[in-house]
């Protein structure tokens, strides 16, 4: 079982970046070969996004009147803290639409700001203690940022996925080996209870992954042959690969949520901030870090 989990981890880390590039290439080719479709009806608001009235949409975008097309103020937001809390304030349709237009670079810039603030706060907590005002501030920053990031991911999964295994300072791809994540895990030891939670978590993750990686390998090979040769059947294959990636993303989101969000949150705000700082300039792969922590049996 341990060997199988290690194989799943190594295969997943090696294939994830390859798959993201394959998806991007697939979309480029699909856009060229598919016939142009007539305009589609306006998309209904997502759950958690209020439709509002036309006037409300104009107020959300700063538009002075009907027919105006100014950008949502989101374009000037450089921090997760600028966003309303999605668990407290319902995001209106204008904000949801603006989030869908965010690029991977926009999302990366938000992450840079988060790591800068949270890492400084974490060091200050180390100096002044867990009962200090700065500790309370760190808790608010981490909780709010992860809720906002989770909502952005739900609304703009493609661009969010393009932020993984990318240097957020330069925007260039950067695929680390497992030793990179081992160093991150070693920098923030866990308690015995946290380590047990991670063991259970990775067992559930392995169960959820199942045959996803085997299916991914087959689909990726088929995609490569179609992109290089005939494009027949590409839309069908694209849909299968999108579904496969969505299921993997759901499993990784499950890991991240278990570690960082909600009532079952395993890591403390200080640990979360330190893990994010240790992984910088990459966005941490929560699955890889949890797996290597279990592999190494890291205890504080």
Coordinates of N, CA and C in Angstrom, one line a residue, residues 174 176-185 278-282:
X174 N 8.1 25.9 -13.8 CA 9.1 25.4 -12.9 C 8.6 24.1 -12.2
X176 N 9.4 21.1 -9.9 CA 10.4 20.6 -9.0 C 10.3 19.1 -8.8
X177 N 11.4 18.5 -8.3 CA 11.3 17.1 -8.0 C 10.8 16.9 -6.6
X178 N 10.7 15.7 -6.1 CA 10.1 15.4 -4.8 C 11.0 16.0 -3.7
X179 N 12.3 16.1 -3.9 CA 13.2 16.6 -2.9 C 12.8 18.1 -2.6
X180 N 12.3 18.8 -3.5 CA 11.8 20.2 -3.3 C 10.7 20.2 -2.2
X181 N 9.8 19.3 -2.4 CA 8.7 19.2 -1.4 C 9.1 18.6 -0.1
X182 N 10.1 17.7 -0.1 CA 10.6 17.2 1.1 C 11.2 18.3 1.9
X183 N 12.0 19.2 1.3 CA 12.6 20.3 2.0 C 11.5 21.2 2.6
X184 N 10.4 21.4 1.9 CA 9.3 22.2 2.4 C 8.7 21.6 3.6
X185 N 8.5 20.3 3.5 CA 7.9 19.6 4.6 C 8.8 19.5 5.9
X278 N 7.9 28.6 2.4 CA 8.9 27.6 2.0 C 8.8 27.2 0.6
X279 N 7.6 27.1 0.1 CA 7.4 26.7 -1.3 C 7.7 27.8 -2.3
X280 N 7.7 29.0 -1.9 CA 7.8 30.2 -2.7 C 9.1 30.1 -3.5
X281 N 9.1 30.4 -4.8 CA 8.1 31.1 -5.6 C 7.0 30.2 -6.3
X282 N 6.9 29.0 -5.8 CA 5.8 28.2 -6.3 C 4.6 28.2 -5.4

